Amino acid sequence: MDEAARTQEAHIEVDPAREPVDISCGILHEIEQHARESFPEECCGLLSGDDRVRFRRLHKCRNEMTRLHEAAPATYPWDGRFAFHMHPLDYDRAERDAAARGERITAVYHSHVGARAYFSHMDLAFAARPDFPFPGADHIVVAVVDGEVARGERALFRRGPDGPTFHGHPLRELPA
Ligand SMILES: [Zn+2]
């Protein structure tokens, strides 16, 4: 399926009228650097923080979607260029590391390659799975085109207080 066909499926766009969510420029640049390093595949990882600073620390995870796709293409129809699957050892380690510092996992981040920073139907399906490890976390998406981070293409997706529906918020970059 090409990009135009994929984006026609149900997905959530950022709504510029929604309240922006703050993130430090340091953390945002770490996400963007991970996205560049991972090109042409999607990067993925976690952010941890506390009540004072929600996004304080970045924890990279390996994207094992290409390995899963090669082992079981019927179950995993996309490889790591089109989807992500965090390595369980990596997110377990991140969760322990965060807890040891008095923090909790507050966001899952990943990149899109050759696409914009929306919440795709696959992202939605993944986040809504009963075995998704971080149901209360926000989701941050950045976009990479031709190996470079696409300017302004970043957004945060968060469940509303009224239920399971995700809404797209702009990210507001704060000085470190
Ligand atoms: Zn995605």
mmCIF file of C-alpha atoms and ligand atoms in Angstrom:
data_model
loop_
_atom_site.group_PDB
_atom_site.id
_atom_site.type_symbol
_atom_site.label_atom_id
_atom_site.label_comp_id
_atom_site.label_asym_id
_atom_site.label_seq_id
_atom_site.Cartn_x
_atom_site.Cartn_y
_atom_site.Cartn_z
ATOM 1 C CA MET A 1 0.000 0.000 0.000
ATOM 2 C CA ASP A 2 1.464 3.378 -0.847
ATOM 3 C CA GLU A 3 1.576 6.413 1.387
ATOM 4 C CA ALA A 4 -1.591 8.010 -0.054
ATOM 5 C CA ALA A 5 -3.566 4.823 0.449
ATOM 6 C CA ARG A 6 -2.230 4.327 3.975
ATOM 7 C CA THR A 7 -3.118 7.828 5.113
ATOM 8 C CA GLN A 8 -6.673 7.443 3.852
ATOM 9 C CA GLU A 9 -7.301 4.899 6.587
ATOM 10 C CA ALA A 10 -8.594 6.160 9.928
ATOM 11 C CA HIS A 11 -5.992 8.271 11.691
ATOM 12 C CA ILE A 12 -5.840 11.282 14.010
ATOM 13 C CA GLU A 13 -4.306 14.590 12.997
ATOM 14 C CA VAL A 14 -2.903 17.198 15.356
ATOM 15 C CA ASP A 15 -5.533 19.829 16.168
ATOM 16 C CA PRO A 16 -3.762 23.233 16.339
ATOM 17 C CA ALA A 17 -6.626 24.588 18.456
ATOM 18 C CA ARG A 18 -5.903 22.151 21.293
ATOM 19 C CA GLU A 19 -3.829 23.132 24.300
ATOM 20 C CA PRO A 20 -0.091 22.775 23.542
ATOM 21 C CA VAL A 21 1.918 20.327 25.669
ATOM 22 C CA ASP A 22 5.342 21.454 26.911
ATOM 23 C CA ILE A 23 8.531 19.524 26.172
ATOM 24 C CA SER A 24 12.121 20.690 26.669
ATOM 25 C CA CYS A 25 14.135 21.339 23.519
ATOM 26 C CA GLY A 26 16.788 18.934 24.877
ATOM 27 C CA ILE A 27 14.397 15.973 24.986
ATOM 28 C CA LEU A 28 12.852 16.918 21.654
ATOM 29 C CA HIS A 29 16.294 17.038 20.015
ATOM 30 C CA GLU A 30 17.142 13.617 21.474
ATOM 31 C CA ILE A 31 13.984 12.206 19.880
ATOM 32 C CA GLU A 32 14.854 13.852 16.548
ATOM 33 C CA GLN A 33 18.434 12.551 16.697
ATOM 34 C CA HIS A 34 17.145 9.017 17.327
ATOM 35 C CA ALA A 35 14.752 9.425 14.377
ATOM 36 C CA ARG A 36 17.651 10.449 12.076
ATOM 37 C CA GLU A 37 19.882 7.588 13.258
ATOM 38 C CA SER A 38 17.100 5.062 12.638
ATOM 39 C CA PHE A 39 16.271 6.185 9.081
ATOM 40 C CA PRO A 40 15.061 4.490 6.873
ATOM 41 C CA GLU A 41 13.290 2.687 9.733
ATOM 42 C CA GLU A 42 11.065 4.156 12.439
ATOM 43 C CA CYS A 43 12.688 4.812 15.809
ATOM 44 C CA CYS A 44 10.874 4.136 19.081
ATOM 45 C CA GLY A 45 11.399 4.688 22.770
ATOM 46 C CA LEU A 46 10.029 5.998 26.020
ATOM 47 C CA LEU A 47 10.115 9.181 28.071
ATOM 48 C CA SER A 48 9.975 9.195 31.842
ATOM 49 C CA GLY A 49 9.281 11.963 34.296
ATOM 50 C CA ASP A 50 7.433 12.973 37.407
ATOM 51 C CA ASP A 51 4.722 15.407 38.460
ATOM 52 C CA ARG A 52 7.069 18.384 38.131
ATOM 53 C CA VAL A 53 8.631 17.583 34.735
ATOM 54 C CA ARG A 54 6.521 15.157 32.756
ATOM 55 C CA PHE A 55 9.179 14.529 30.062
ATOM 56 C CA ARG A 56 12.504 14.451 31.889
ATOM 57 C CA ARG A 57 14.483 11.523 30.462
ATOM 58 C CA LEU A 58 14.660 9.583 27.170
ATOM 59 C CA HIS A 59 15.053 5.801 26.943
ATOM 60 C CA LYS A 60 15.770 4.421 23.459
ATOM 61 C CA CYS A 61 14.205 1.093 22.529
ATOM 62 C CA ARG A 62 15.113 -1.165 19.631
ATOM 63 C CA ASN A 63 12.442 -1.352 16.926
ATOM 64 C CA GLU A 64 12.072 -5.085 16.348
ATOM 65 C CA MET A 65 9.343 -4.858 13.703
ATOM 66 C CA THR A 66 11.603 -5.906 10.812
ATOM 67 C CA ARG A 67 12.668 -9.035 12.720
ATOM 68 C CA LEU A 68 9.034 -9.864 13.567
ATOM 69 C CA HIS A 69 7.934 -9.239 9.990
ATOM 70 C CA GLU A 70 10.638 -11.522 8.600
ATOM 71 C CA ALA A 71 9.729 -14.271 11.073
ATOM 72 C CA ALA A 72 5.921 -14.026 10.711
ATOM 73 C CA PRO A 73 4.815 -11.844 7.785
ATOM 74 C CA ALA A 74 1.160 -12.889 8.089
ATOM 75 C CA THR A 75 1.002 -11.640 11.694
ATOM 76 C CA TYR A 76 3.274 -8.625 11.133
ATOM 77 C CA PRO A 77 2.556 -7.373 7.590
ATOM 78 C CA TRP A 78 4.796 -4.261 7.891
ATOM 79 C CA ASP A 79 8.509 -4.000 8.517
ATOM 80 C CA GLY A 80 10.328 -1.343 10.530
ATOM 81 C CA ARG A 81 10.061 1.289 7.790
ATOM 82 C CA PHE A 82 6.295 1.452 8.296
ATOM 83 C CA ALA A 83 5.713 0.392 11.888
ATOM 84 C CA PHE A 84 7.396 -0.017 15.240
ATOM 85 C CA HIS A 85 7.418 -2.648 17.947
ATOM 86 C CA MET A 86 9.448 -1.850 21.057
ATOM 87 C CA HIS A 87 11.776 -4.616 22.182
ATOM 88 C CA PRO A 88 10.324 -5.911 25.495
ATOM 89 C CA LEU A 89 13.750 -6.144 27.178
ATOM 90 C CA ASP A 90 14.341 -2.490 26.329
ATOM 91 C CA TYR A 91 11.047 -1.200 27.707
ATOM 92 C CA ASP A 92 11.394 -3.370 30.841
ATOM 93 C CA ARG A 93 14.839 -1.866 31.418
ATOM 94 C CA ALA A 94 13.490 1.654 30.833
ATOM 95 C CA GLU A 95 10.666 1.116 33.282
ATOM 96 C CA ARG A 96 13.054 -0.160 35.974
ATOM 97 C CA ASP A 97 15.514 2.671 35.320
ATOM 98 C CA ALA A 98 12.720 5.238 35.622
ATOM 99 C CA ALA A 99 11.360 3.690 38.835
ATOM 100 C CA ALA A 100 14.843 3.676 40.376
ATOM 101 C CA ARG A 101 14.930 7.456 39.847
ATOM 102 C CA GLY A 102 11.456 8.025 41.270
ATOM 103 C CA GLU A 103 10.027 8.542 37.771
ATOM 104 C CA ARG A 104 7.364 6.782 35.710
ATOM 105 C CA ILE A 105 6.902 6.219 31.987
ATOM 106 C CA THR A 106 4.986 9.233 30.677
ATOM 107 C CA ALA A 107 5.271 8.901 26.883
ATOM 108 C CA VAL A 108 5.987 6.520 24.043
ATOM 109 C CA TYR A 109 7.696 8.188 21.074
ATOM 110 C CA HIS A 110 8.262 7.012 17.506
ATOM 111 C CA SER A 111 9.050 8.429 14.079
ATOM 112 C CA HIS A 112 7.285 8.237 10.742
ATOM 113 C CA VAL A 113 9.424 7.860 7.630
ATOM 114 C CA GLY A 114 8.254 9.673 4.499
ATOM 115 C CA ALA A 115 4.981 10.564 6.167
ATOM 116 C CA ARG A 116 3.679 13.296 8.426
ATOM 117 C CA ALA A 117 3.323 13.311 12.223
ATOM 118 C CA TYR A 118 -0.209 11.994 12.618
ATOM 119 C CA PHE A 119 -1.434 9.098 14.749
ATOM 120 C CA SER A 120 -1.944 6.323 12.207
ATOM 121 C CA HIS A 121 -4.566 3.601 12.297
ATOM 122 C CA MET A 122 -1.753 1.176 13.212
ATOM 123 C CA ASP A 123 -0.593 3.454 16.036
ATOM 124 C CA LEU A 124 -4.165 3.613 17.322
ATOM 125 C CA ALA A 125 -4.635 -0.142 17.115
ATOM 126 C CA PHE A 126 -1.303 -0.739 18.891
ATOM 127 C CA ALA A 127 -2.013 1.776 21.687
ATOM 128 C CA ALA A 128 -5.493 0.342 22.256
ATOM 129 C CA ARG A 129 -4.365 -3.284 22.567
ATOM 130 C CA PRO A 130 -5.128 -4.775 25.999
ATOM 131 C CA ASP A 131 -1.483 -5.872 26.318
ATOM 132 C CA PHE A 132 -0.053 -2.446 25.432
ATOM 133 C CA PRO A 133 2.490 -1.916 28.229
ATOM 134 C CA PHE A 134 1.855 1.788 28.932
ATOM 135 C CA PRO A 135 -1.878 2.533 28.612
ATOM 136 C CA GLY A 136 -1.634 5.835 30.474
ATOM 137 C CA ALA A 137 1.266 7.240 28.451
ATOM 138 C CA ASP A 138 1.099 10.005 25.869
ATOM 139 C CA HIS A 139 2.314 9.292 22.331
ATOM 140 C CA ILE A 140 4.782 11.604 20.597
ATOM 141 C CA VAL A 141 5.313 11.314 16.833
ATOM 142 C CA VAL A 142 7.978 13.044 14.721
ATOM 143 C CA ALA A 143 8.464 12.765 10.949
ATOM 144 C CA VAL A 144 11.582 12.089 8.866
ATOM 145 C CA VAL A 145 11.688 12.788 5.131
ATOM 146 C CA ASP A 146 14.800 11.887 3.080
ATOM 147 C CA GLY A 147 16.735 11.244 6.280
ATOM 148 C CA GLU A 148 16.028 14.671 7.804
ATOM 149 C CA VAL A 149 13.512 15.617 10.469
ATOM 150 C CA ALA A 150 10.601 17.419 8.823
ATOM 151 C CA ARG A 151 10.263 20.918 10.273
ATOM 152 C CA GLY A 152 7.209 21.414 12.432
ATOM 153 C CA GLU A 153 6.095 17.797 11.948
ATOM 154 C CA ARG A 154 5.743 16.700 15.553
ATOM 155 C CA ALA A 155 2.731 16.158 17.734
ATOM 156 C CA LEU A 156 1.485 14.575 20.918
ATOM 157 C CA PHE A 157 -1.519 12.269 21.114
ATOM 158 C CA ARG A 158 -3.301 11.897 24.437
ATOM 159 C CA ARG A 159 -6.519 10.281 25.576
ATOM 160 C CA GLY A 160 -9.183 12.791 26.526
ATOM 161 C CA PRO A 161 -10.615 12.857 30.066
ATOM 162 C CA ASP A 162 -13.884 11.616 28.613
ATOM 163 C CA GLY A 163 -12.693 8.200 27.449
ATOM 164 C CA PRO A 164 -10.400 6.208 25.227
ATOM 165 C CA THR A 165 -10.369 8.562 22.232
ATOM 166 C CA PHE A 166 -6.977 10.098 21.413
ATOM 167 C CA HIS A 167 -6.626 13.789 20.569
ATOM 168 C CA GLY A 168 -3.686 15.440 18.783
ATOM 169 C CA HIS A 169 -1.988 18.329 20.629
ATOM 170 C CA PRO A 170 0.765 20.646 19.359
ATOM 171 C CA LEU A 171 4.112 20.344 21.180
ATOM 172 C CA ARG A 172 5.544 23.536 22.671
ATOM 173 C CA GLU A 173 9.342 23.513 22.834
ATOM 174 C CA LEU A 174 10.775 25.012 26.019
ATOM 175 C CA PRO A 175 14.399 26.146 26.462
ATOM 176 C CA ALA A 176 16.465 23.489 28.285
HETATM 177 ZN ZN ZN B 1 3.073 5.791 13.743
#
